[in-house]
Amino acid sequence: MPVGWWGWNWEPPIPMSVTELLEARNMDARTAALCGMVLEAHGSILIAAEQPHSGKTTTLTALLDFLPNRVRRVFLRGWVETFDYLRQTKSDETILLGNELSSHLPVYLWGPKAVRVFETLRHGYALGSTLHADSAGEAIAQLTGELGVASADLARVDLLMVMRVYGTMHGAYARRVVSVHHLTPRNGSGVRLTPLIEHDDNADAHRHHEDAELALLAARRGDRPAESEAELQRRTGFLSDLVRLGCRQIPNVRAELARYRGERAPLEMRGDPTQ
């Protein structure tokens, strides 16, 4: 397990598979399929939540199972990051993984080193990380204002997901993806937030901006919106079937996701956060 991936806890959280997150209604199958297609096409994702234990790292870890086998995972080392990966990896086959963008722990990324990580996205690296913020606008303000990330660099991140945790009437907790936005450069300066997914609290359901989703997928995957739509529907159905069939264990889910890609899941994974 990468050092400090789960932050400071007496006991690390129990990792969950994508299908377990779907069963818990944290997100719907289309949201998971969209995120998976973006990551598979070498896209980047940030997951924000204000409250601790909202499921940020658990969700990011589960979504990594969509990555093709060829993708190298570089776990960033917080305050002691040396950026050796710039000399040792191919940017178009590498995703940079930071467990959190904050100054709370030495294993987290903040300050000039965090800014430099975003600068390396110019070279074609993908990024997956988390941060504390309660809305997409708050996350953008924190990263560009407080941290000082250039808007043009932040706009290279495809997906900004926001999660919240709620107490239930039965004394348990429910976690929900409340929004997903696509980041793009705003003319002149700044970052444009294009809504992709929103959570309807009253219906406890996710609403999708389908045209915006398909435009993102077509641009990231290099195909036509109609092709992206067909594949998104296939993947949504595939994930729904896995849930229906009771495929929950992480190794089994990994094997099914790999099979869908036409690959075999590796027997061992270097730096597996679930081990």
PDB file of C-alpha atoms in Angstrom:
ATOM      1  CA  MET A   1       0.000   0.000   0.000  1.00  0.00           C
ATOM      2  CA  PRO A   2       1.384   3.491  -0.812  1.00  0.00           C
ATOM      3  CA  VAL A   3       2.503   5.267   2.365  1.00  0.00           C
ATOM      4  CA  GLY A   4      -0.235   7.490   3.766  1.00  0.00           C
ATOM      5  CA  TRP A   5      -2.715   6.832   0.958  1.00  0.00           C
ATOM      6  CA  TRP A   6      -5.621   6.623   3.384  1.00  0.00           C
ATOM      7  CA  GLY A   7      -4.473   9.616   5.422  1.00  0.00           C
ATOM      8  CA  TRP A   8      -4.210   9.595   9.194  1.00  0.00           C
ATOM      9  CA  ASN A   9      -6.480   6.949  10.651  1.00  0.00           C
ATOM     10  CA  TRP A  10      -6.104   4.520  13.522  1.00  0.00           C
ATOM     11  CA  GLU A  11      -7.329   1.932  11.053  1.00  0.00           C
ATOM     12  CA  PRO A  12      -7.534   2.530   7.288  1.00  0.00           C
ATOM     13  CA  PRO A  13     -11.052   2.494   5.837  1.00  0.00           C
ATOM     14  CA  ILE A  14     -12.210  -0.703   4.198  1.00  0.00           C
ATOM     15  CA  PRO A  15     -11.751  -0.271   0.421  1.00  0.00           C
ATOM     16  CA  MET A  16     -14.839  -0.687  -1.728  1.00  0.00           C
ATOM     17  CA  SER A  17     -15.327  -1.770  -5.319  1.00  0.00           C
ATOM     18  CA  VAL A  18     -17.179   0.304  -7.890  1.00  0.00           C
ATOM     19  CA  THR A  19     -20.177  -2.009  -7.642  1.00  0.00           C
ATOM     20  CA  GLU A  20     -20.292  -1.633  -3.854  1.00  0.00           C
ATOM     21  CA  LEU A  21     -20.383   2.145  -4.323  1.00  0.00           C
ATOM     22  CA  LEU A  22     -23.277   1.691  -6.750  1.00  0.00           C
ATOM     23  CA  GLU A  23     -25.133  -0.570  -4.319  1.00  0.00           C
ATOM     24  CA  ALA A  24     -24.706   2.091  -1.639  1.00  0.00           C
ATOM     25  CA  ARG A  25     -26.183   4.636  -4.090  1.00  0.00           C
ATOM     26  CA  ASN A  26     -23.146   6.893  -3.756  1.00  0.00           C
ATOM     27  CA  MET A  27     -23.517   7.409  -7.506  1.00  0.00           C
ATOM     28  CA  ASP A  28     -25.461   5.830 -10.339  1.00  0.00           C
ATOM     29  CA  ALA A  29     -24.114   3.472 -12.978  1.00  0.00           C
ATOM     30  CA  ARG A  30     -23.976   6.149 -15.680  1.00  0.00           C
ATOM     31  CA  THR A  31     -21.809   8.370 -13.462  1.00  0.00           C
ATOM     32  CA  ALA A  32     -19.403   5.506 -12.807  1.00  0.00           C
ATOM     33  CA  ALA A  33     -19.348   4.630 -16.510  1.00  0.00           C
ATOM     34  CA  LEU A  34     -18.616   8.235 -17.468  1.00  0.00           C
ATOM     35  CA  CYS A  35     -15.755   8.502 -14.974  1.00  0.00           C
ATOM     36  CA  GLY A  36     -14.382   5.162 -16.112  1.00  0.00           C
ATOM     37  CA  MET A  37     -14.404   6.155 -19.774  1.00  0.00           C
ATOM     38  CA  VAL A  38     -12.637   9.445 -19.033  1.00  0.00           C
ATOM     39  CA  LEU A  39      -9.945   7.748 -16.936  1.00  0.00           C
ATOM     40  CA  GLU A  40      -9.491   4.979 -19.493  1.00  0.00           C
ATOM     41  CA  ALA A  41      -8.901   7.676 -22.136  1.00  0.00           C
ATOM     42  CA  HIS A  42      -6.120   9.226 -20.000  1.00  0.00           C
ATOM     43  CA  GLY A  43      -8.285  11.869 -18.377  1.00  0.00           C
ATOM     44  CA  SER A  44      -7.891  13.466 -14.948  1.00  0.00           C
ATOM     45  CA  ILE A  45     -10.222  13.676 -11.957  1.00  0.00           C
ATOM     46  CA  LEU A  46     -10.384  15.606  -8.685  1.00  0.00           C
ATOM     47  CA  ILE A  47     -12.811  14.557  -5.941  1.00  0.00           C
ATOM     48  CA  ALA A  48     -13.810  17.154  -3.345  1.00  0.00           C
ATOM     49  CA  ALA A  49     -15.763  16.958  -0.095  1.00  0.00           C
ATOM     50  CA  GLU A  50     -15.824  19.312   2.861  1.00  0.00           C
ATOM     51  CA  GLN A  51     -16.301  16.736   5.603  1.00  0.00           C
ATOM     52  CA  PRO A  52     -13.769  14.020   6.408  1.00  0.00           C
ATOM     53  CA  HIS A  53     -14.817  10.420   5.766  1.00  0.00           C
ATOM     54  CA  SER A  54     -17.082  11.505   2.913  1.00  0.00           C
ATOM     55  CA  GLY A  55     -15.690   8.815   0.628  1.00  0.00           C
ATOM     56  CA  LYS A  56     -13.250  10.844  -1.483  1.00  0.00           C
ATOM     57  CA  THR A  57     -10.285   8.471  -1.368  1.00  0.00           C
ATOM     58  CA  THR A  58     -12.499   5.379  -1.372  1.00  0.00           C
ATOM     59  CA  THR A  59     -14.178   6.598  -4.558  1.00  0.00           C
ATOM     60  CA  LEU A  60     -10.916   7.554  -6.261  1.00  0.00           C
ATOM     61  CA  THR A  61      -9.384   4.190  -5.384  1.00  0.00           C
ATOM     62  CA  ALA A  62     -12.358   2.300  -6.804  1.00  0.00           C
ATOM     63  CA  LEU A  63     -12.337   4.314 -10.035  1.00  0.00           C
ATOM     64  CA  LEU A  64      -8.687   3.426 -10.644  1.00  0.00           C
ATOM     65  CA  ASP A  65      -9.827  -0.080 -11.560  1.00  0.00           C
ATOM     66  CA  PHE A  66     -11.007   1.350 -14.884  1.00  0.00           C
ATOM     67  CA  LEU A  67      -7.409   2.100 -15.902  1.00  0.00           C
ATOM     68  CA  PRO A  68      -5.895  -0.051 -18.660  1.00  0.00           C
ATOM     69  CA  ASN A  69      -3.049  -2.330 -17.612  1.00  0.00           C
ATOM     70  CA  ARG A  70      -0.484  -0.287 -19.560  1.00  0.00           C
ATOM     71  CA  VAL A  71      -1.035   2.802 -17.394  1.00  0.00           C
ATOM     72  CA  ARG A  72       1.654   3.367 -14.790  1.00  0.00           C
ATOM     73  CA  ARG A  73       0.524   4.728 -11.441  1.00  0.00           C
ATOM     74  CA  VAL A  74       2.848   7.199  -9.739  1.00  0.00           C
ATOM     75  CA  PHE A  75       1.912   7.829  -6.117  1.00  0.00           C
ATOM     76  CA  LEU A  76       3.092  11.325  -5.243  1.00  0.00           C
ATOM     77  CA  ARG A  77       5.067  11.719  -2.030  1.00  0.00           C
ATOM     78  CA  GLY A  78       3.766  14.921  -0.535  1.00  0.00           C
ATOM     79  CA  TRP A  79       6.367  17.237   0.951  1.00  0.00           C
ATOM     80  CA  VAL A  80       9.249  14.992  -0.167  1.00  0.00           C
ATOM     81  CA  GLU A  81       8.180  14.620  -3.823  1.00  0.00           C
ATOM     82  CA  THR A  82      11.268  14.732  -6.074  1.00  0.00           C
ATOM     83  CA  PHE A  83       9.530  14.655  -9.496  1.00  0.00           C
ATOM     84  CA  ASP A  84      11.746  11.781 -10.618  1.00  0.00           C
ATOM     85  CA  TYR A  85       8.787  10.556 -12.637  1.00  0.00           C
ATOM     86  CA  LEU A  86       9.470  13.292 -15.201  1.00  0.00           C
ATOM     87  CA  ARG A  87      12.596  11.386 -16.264  1.00  0.00           C
ATOM     88  CA  GLN A  88      11.371   7.856 -15.655  1.00  0.00           C
ATOM     89  CA  THR A  89       7.894   7.675 -17.210  1.00  0.00           C
ATOM     90  CA  LYS A  90       5.982   8.275 -20.417  1.00  0.00           C
ATOM     91  CA  SER A  91       3.488  11.030 -19.769  1.00  0.00           C
ATOM     92  CA  ASP A  92       0.793   9.578 -22.044  1.00  0.00           C
ATOM     93  CA  GLU A  93       0.860   6.284 -20.136  1.00  0.00           C
ATOM     94  CA  THR A  94       1.161   7.617 -16.564  1.00  0.00           C
ATOM     95  CA  ILE A  95      -1.337   8.872 -14.010  1.00  0.00           C
ATOM     96  CA  LEU A  96      -0.151  10.900 -11.013  1.00  0.00           C
ATOM     97  CA  LEU A  97      -1.984  10.055  -7.800  1.00  0.00           C
ATOM     98  CA  GLY A  98      -2.107  12.307  -4.760  1.00  0.00           C
ATOM     99  CA  ASN A  99      -4.207  11.213  -1.827  1.00  0.00           C
ATOM    100  CA  GLU A 100      -5.060  14.812  -0.874  1.00  0.00           C
ATOM    101  CA  LEU A 101      -4.308  18.390  -1.841  1.00  0.00           C
ATOM    102  CA  SER A 102      -3.860  20.047   1.553  1.00  0.00           C
ATOM    103  CA  SER A 103      -1.228  21.019   4.117  1.00  0.00           C
ATOM    104  CA  HIS A 104      -2.641  18.798   6.884  1.00  0.00           C
ATOM    105  CA  LEU A 105      -0.052  15.996   6.680  1.00  0.00           C
ATOM    106  CA  PRO A 106       3.444  15.609   5.201  1.00  0.00           C
ATOM    107  CA  VAL A 107       2.138  12.882   2.873  1.00  0.00           C
ATOM    108  CA  TYR A 108      -0.310  15.369   1.340  1.00  0.00           C
ATOM    109  CA  LEU A 109       0.497  17.837  -1.442  1.00  0.00           C
ATOM    110  CA  TRP A 110       0.408  21.602  -0.985  1.00  0.00           C
ATOM    111  CA  GLY A 111       2.429  24.676  -1.773  1.00  0.00           C
ATOM    112  CA  PRO A 112       4.960  24.944  -4.618  1.00  0.00           C
ATOM    113  CA  LYS A 113       5.168  21.181  -5.124  1.00  0.00           C
ATOM    114  CA  ALA A 114       1.426  20.904  -5.643  1.00  0.00           C
ATOM    115  CA  VAL A 115       1.564  23.784  -8.120  1.00  0.00           C
ATOM    116  CA  ARG A 116       4.373  22.024  -9.970  1.00  0.00           C
ATOM    117  CA  VAL A 117       2.341  18.810 -10.195  1.00  0.00           C
ATOM    118  CA  PHE A 118      -0.387  20.717 -12.025  1.00  0.00           C
ATOM    119  CA  GLU A 119       2.264  22.269 -14.271  1.00  0.00           C
ATOM    120  CA  THR A 120       3.426  18.796 -15.312  1.00  0.00           C
ATOM    121  CA  LEU A 121      -0.036  18.157 -16.774  1.00  0.00           C
ATOM    122  CA  ARG A 122       1.169  20.346 -19.647  1.00  0.00           C
ATOM    123  CA  HIS A 123       3.400  17.433 -20.658  1.00  0.00           C
ATOM    124  CA  GLY A 124       0.461  15.041 -20.978  1.00  0.00           C
ATOM    125  CA  TYR A 125       0.266  13.376 -17.563  1.00  0.00           C
ATOM    126  CA  ALA A 126      -3.104  12.491 -16.046  1.00  0.00           C
ATOM    127  CA  LEU A 127      -3.922  13.285 -12.409  1.00  0.00           C
ATOM    128  CA  GLY A 128      -6.165  11.828  -9.733  1.00  0.00           C
ATOM    129  CA  SER A 129      -6.464  13.467  -6.319  1.00  0.00           C
ATOM    130  CA  THR A 130      -8.830  14.757  -3.626  1.00  0.00           C
ATOM    131  CA  LEU A 131      -9.345  17.944  -1.644  1.00  0.00           C
ATOM    132  CA  HIS A 132     -11.605  19.499   0.982  1.00  0.00           C
ATOM    133  CA  ALA A 133     -14.295  21.713  -0.565  1.00  0.00           C
ATOM    134  CA  ASP A 134     -18.093  21.688  -0.496  1.00  0.00           C
ATOM    135  CA  SER A 135     -18.741  22.868  -4.046  1.00  0.00           C
ATOM    136  CA  ALA A 136     -17.069  23.033  -7.421  1.00  0.00           C
ATOM    137  CA  GLY A 137     -16.729  26.807  -7.165  1.00  0.00           C
ATOM    138  CA  GLU A 138     -15.125  26.541  -3.737  1.00  0.00           C
ATOM    139  CA  ALA A 139     -12.657  23.950  -5.036  1.00  0.00           C
ATOM    140  CA  ILE A 140     -11.657  26.165  -7.973  1.00  0.00           C
ATOM    141  CA  ALA A 141     -11.223  29.188  -5.691  1.00  0.00           C
ATOM    142  CA  GLN A 142      -9.101  27.174  -3.270  1.00  0.00           C
ATOM    143  CA  LEU A 143      -6.805  25.770  -5.948  1.00  0.00           C
ATOM    144  CA  THR A 144      -6.340  28.921  -8.023  1.00  0.00           C
ATOM    145  CA  GLY A 145      -6.557  31.475  -5.216  1.00  0.00           C
ATOM    146  CA  GLU A 146      -5.188  29.963  -2.021  1.00  0.00           C
ATOM    147  CA  LEU A 147      -2.816  27.454  -3.625  1.00  0.00           C
ATOM    148  CA  GLY A 148      -1.918  29.440  -6.730  1.00  0.00           C
ATOM    149  CA  VAL A 149      -2.442  26.870  -9.480  1.00  0.00           C
ATOM    150  CA  ALA A 150      -2.603  28.550 -12.891  1.00  0.00           C
ATOM    151  CA  SER A 151      -6.113  28.473 -14.323  1.00  0.00           C
ATOM    152  CA  ALA A 152      -4.816  27.040 -17.595  1.00  0.00           C
ATOM    153  CA  ASP A 153      -3.218  24.132 -15.717  1.00  0.00           C
ATOM    154  CA  LEU A 154      -6.292  23.421 -13.587  1.00  0.00           C
ATOM    155  CA  ALA A 155      -8.451  23.473 -16.723  1.00  0.00           C
ATOM    156  CA  ARG A 156      -6.551  20.394 -17.939  1.00  0.00           C
ATOM    157  CA  VAL A 157      -8.447  18.374 -15.306  1.00  0.00           C
ATOM    158  CA  ASP A 158     -11.444  16.761 -17.017  1.00  0.00           C
ATOM    159  CA  LEU A 159     -13.685  15.969 -14.046  1.00  0.00           C
ATOM    160  CA  LEU A 160     -14.320  17.730 -10.742  1.00  0.00           C
ATOM    161  CA  MET A 161     -16.565  15.622  -8.510  1.00  0.00           C
ATOM    162  CA  VAL A 162     -18.096  16.860  -5.250  1.00  0.00           C
ATOM    163  CA  MET A 163     -19.336  14.476  -2.542  1.00  0.00           C
ATOM    164  CA  ARG A 164     -21.236  14.940   0.710  1.00  0.00           C
ATOM    165  CA  VAL A 165     -22.044  12.681   3.637  1.00  0.00           C
ATOM    166  CA  TYR A 166     -25.432  12.709   5.358  1.00  0.00           C
ATOM    167  CA  GLY A 167     -26.736  11.239   8.590  1.00  0.00           C
ATOM    168  CA  THR A 168     -29.734   8.943   8.119  1.00  0.00           C
ATOM    169  CA  MET A 169     -32.802   8.425  10.301  1.00  0.00           C
ATOM    170  CA  HIS A 170     -31.386   5.040  11.313  1.00  0.00           C
ATOM    171  CA  GLY A 171     -28.154   6.451  12.724  1.00  0.00           C
ATOM    172  CA  ALA A 172     -26.030   5.451   9.735  1.00  0.00           C
ATOM    173  CA  TYR A 173     -24.379   7.567   7.046  1.00  0.00           C
ATOM    174  CA  ALA A 174     -25.172   8.002   3.373  1.00  0.00           C
ATOM    175  CA  ARG A 175     -22.600   9.329   0.932  1.00  0.00           C
ATOM    176  CA  ARG A 176     -23.580  10.903  -2.353  1.00  0.00           C
ATOM    177  CA  VAL A 177     -21.888  12.378  -5.385  1.00  0.00           C
ATOM    178  CA  VAL A 178     -23.699  15.727  -5.509  1.00  0.00           C
ATOM    179  CA  SER A 179     -22.110  17.171  -8.653  1.00  0.00           C
ATOM    180  CA  VAL A 180     -19.658  16.483 -11.448  1.00  0.00           C
ATOM    181  CA  HIS A 181     -18.310  19.282 -13.655  1.00  0.00           C
ATOM    182  CA  HIS A 182     -16.076  19.395 -16.705  1.00  0.00           C
ATOM    183  CA  LEU A 183     -13.268  21.957 -16.432  1.00  0.00           C
ATOM    184  CA  THR A 184     -12.215  23.977 -19.473  1.00  0.00           C
ATOM    185  CA  PRO A 185     -10.335  27.271 -19.946  1.00  0.00           C
ATOM    186  CA  ARG A 186     -12.450  30.401 -19.813  1.00  0.00           C
ATOM    187  CA  ASN A 187     -11.748  32.960 -22.519  1.00  0.00           C
ATOM    188  CA  GLY A 188      -9.191  35.414 -21.204  1.00  0.00           C
ATOM    189  CA  SER A 189      -8.611  33.838 -17.786  1.00  0.00           C
ATOM    190  CA  GLY A 190     -10.207  31.560 -15.258  1.00  0.00           C
ATOM    191  CA  VAL A 191     -11.818  28.137 -15.404  1.00  0.00           C
ATOM    192  CA  ARG A 192     -15.208  27.359 -16.908  1.00  0.00           C
ATOM    193  CA  LEU A 193     -17.348  24.841 -15.004  1.00  0.00           C
ATOM    194  CA  THR A 194     -19.661  22.879 -17.289  1.00  0.00           C
ATOM    195  CA  PRO A 195     -22.245  20.848 -15.309  1.00  0.00           C
ATOM    196  CA  LEU A 196     -22.353  17.157 -16.167  1.00  0.00           C
ATOM    197  CA  ILE A 197     -24.173  15.539 -13.238  1.00  0.00           C
ATOM    198  CA  GLU A 198     -26.270  16.863 -10.354  1.00  0.00           C
ATOM    199  CA  HIS A 199     -27.881  15.084  -7.430  1.00  0.00           C
ATOM    200  CA  ASP A 200     -31.578  15.648  -6.808  1.00  0.00           C
ATOM    201  CA  ASP A 201     -31.870  15.506  -3.020  1.00  0.00           C
ATOM    202  CA  ASN A 202     -35.650  15.086  -3.011  1.00  0.00           C
ATOM    203  CA  ALA A 203     -35.636  12.149  -5.423  1.00  0.00           C
ATOM    204  CA  ASP A 204     -32.235  10.860  -4.280  1.00  0.00           C
ATOM    205  CA  ALA A 205     -31.319  10.474  -7.937  1.00  0.00           C
ATOM    206  CA  HIS A 206     -28.671  11.782 -10.294  1.00  0.00           C
ATOM    207  CA  ARG A 207     -29.587  14.047 -13.214  1.00  0.00           C
ATOM    208  CA  HIS A 208     -27.323  14.034 -16.267  1.00  0.00           C
ATOM    209  CA  HIS A 209     -26.555  16.758 -18.800  1.00  0.00           C
ATOM    210  CA  GLU A 210     -26.233  14.297 -21.626  1.00  0.00           C
ATOM    211  CA  ASP A 211     -25.049  16.652 -24.375  1.00  0.00           C
ATOM    212  CA  ALA A 212     -22.222  17.952 -22.190  1.00  0.00           C
ATOM    213  CA  GLU A 213     -21.237  14.422 -21.171  1.00  0.00           C
ATOM    214  CA  LEU A 214     -21.059  13.262 -24.780  1.00  0.00           C
ATOM    215  CA  ALA A 215     -19.105  16.333 -25.879  1.00  0.00           C
ATOM    216  CA  LEU A 216     -16.498  15.615 -23.197  1.00  0.00           C
ATOM    217  CA  LEU A 217     -16.250  11.935 -24.090  1.00  0.00           C
ATOM    218  CA  ALA A 218     -15.984  12.609 -27.815  1.00  0.00           C
ATOM    219  CA  ALA A 219     -13.194  15.139 -27.257  1.00  0.00           C
ATOM    220  CA  ARG A 220     -11.290  12.950 -24.803  1.00  0.00           C
ATOM    221  CA  ARG A 221     -11.708   9.709 -26.774  1.00  0.00           C
ATOM    222  CA  GLY A 222     -11.372  11.226 -30.235  1.00  0.00           C
ATOM    223  CA  ASP A 223     -14.631   9.830 -31.581  1.00  0.00           C
ATOM    224  CA  ARG A 224     -18.067  11.125 -32.539  1.00  0.00           C
ATOM    225  CA  PRO A 225     -20.741  11.933 -29.931  1.00  0.00           C
ATOM    226  CA  ALA A 226     -22.952   9.142 -31.283  1.00  0.00           C
ATOM    227  CA  GLU A 227     -20.162   6.611 -30.754  1.00  0.00           C
ATOM    228  CA  SER A 228     -19.522   7.920 -27.253  1.00  0.00           C
ATOM    229  CA  GLU A 229     -23.232   7.723 -26.464  1.00  0.00           C
ATOM    230  CA  ALA A 230     -23.441   4.099 -27.577  1.00  0.00           C
ATOM    231  CA  GLU A 231     -20.392   3.123 -25.535  1.00  0.00           C
ATOM    232  CA  LEU A 232     -21.602   5.037 -22.471  1.00  0.00           C
ATOM    233  CA  GLN A 233     -24.911   3.173 -22.636  1.00  0.00           C
ATOM    234  CA  ARG A 234     -23.131  -0.176 -23.005  1.00  0.00           C
ATOM    235  CA  ARG A 235     -20.918   0.499 -20.013  1.00  0.00           C
ATOM    236  CA  THR A 236     -23.800   1.724 -17.913  1.00  0.00           C
ATOM    237  CA  GLY A 237     -25.649  -1.501 -18.635  1.00  0.00           C
ATOM    238  CA  PHE A 238     -22.534  -3.566 -17.980  1.00  0.00           C
ATOM    239  CA  LEU A 239     -22.024  -2.018 -14.534  1.00  0.00           C
ATOM    240  CA  SER A 240     -25.715  -2.389 -13.703  1.00  0.00           C
ATOM    241  CA  ASP A 241     -25.483  -6.068 -14.621  1.00  0.00           C
ATOM    242  CA  LEU A 242     -22.484  -6.553 -12.322  1.00  0.00           C
ATOM    243  CA  VAL A 243     -24.493  -5.099  -9.455  1.00  0.00           C
ATOM    244  CA  ARG A 244     -27.503  -7.261 -10.299  1.00  0.00           C
ATOM    245  CA  LEU A 245     -25.329 -10.386 -10.413  1.00  0.00           C
ATOM    246  CA  GLY A 246     -23.805  -9.619  -7.010  1.00  0.00           C
ATOM    247  CA  CYS A 247     -20.239  -9.054  -8.249  1.00  0.00           C
ATOM    248  CA  ARG A 248     -18.844  -7.096  -5.285  1.00  0.00           C
ATOM    249  CA  GLN A 249     -15.391  -8.299  -4.268  1.00  0.00           C
ATOM    250  CA  ILE A 250     -12.605  -6.054  -5.550  1.00  0.00           C
ATOM    251  CA  PRO A 251     -10.629  -8.844  -7.319  1.00  0.00           C
ATOM    252  CA  ASN A 252     -13.773 -10.050  -9.078  1.00  0.00           C
ATOM    253  CA  VAL A 253     -14.795  -6.553 -10.141  1.00  0.00           C
ATOM    254  CA  ARG A 254     -11.284  -5.859 -11.408  1.00  0.00           C
ATOM    255  CA  ALA A 255     -11.364  -9.049 -13.435  1.00  0.00           C
ATOM    256  CA  GLU A 256     -14.712  -8.129 -15.006  1.00  0.00           C
ATOM    257  CA  LEU A 257     -13.612  -4.582 -15.832  1.00  0.00           C
ATOM    258  CA  ALA A 258     -10.409  -5.910 -17.387  1.00  0.00           C
ATOM    259  CA  ARG A 259     -12.377  -8.481 -19.378  1.00  0.00           C
ATOM    260  CA  TYR A 260     -14.590  -5.715 -20.720  1.00  0.00           C
ATOM    261  CA  ARG A 261     -11.431  -3.927 -21.939  1.00  0.00           C
ATOM    262  CA  GLY A 262     -10.175  -7.128 -23.540  1.00  0.00           C
ATOM    263  CA  GLU A 263      -7.465  -7.574 -20.896  1.00  0.00           C
ATOM    264  CA  ARG A 264      -6.720  -9.815 -17.936  1.00  0.00           C
ATOM    265  CA  ALA A 265      -6.464  -8.278 -14.498  1.00  0.00           C
ATOM    266  CA  PRO A 266      -2.863  -8.425 -13.216  1.00  0.00           C
ATOM    267  CA  LEU A 267      -2.273 -10.932 -10.439  1.00  0.00           C
ATOM    268  CA  GLU A 268      -0.277  -8.345  -8.522  1.00  0.00           C
ATOM    269  CA  MET A 269      -0.432  -4.582  -8.789  1.00  0.00           C
ATOM    270  CA  ARG A 270       2.474  -2.418  -7.697  1.00  0.00           C
ATOM    271  CA  GLY A 271       1.358   0.016  -5.003  1.00  0.00           C
ATOM    272  CA  ASP A 272      -2.159  -1.396  -4.709  1.00  0.00           C
ATOM    273  CA  PRO A 273      -4.033   0.891  -2.239  1.00  0.00           C
ATOM    274  CA  THR A 274      -6.474  -1.900  -1.390  1.00  0.00           C
ATOM    275  CA  GLN A 275      -3.799  -4.240  -0.013  1.00  0.00           C
TER     276      GLN A 275
END
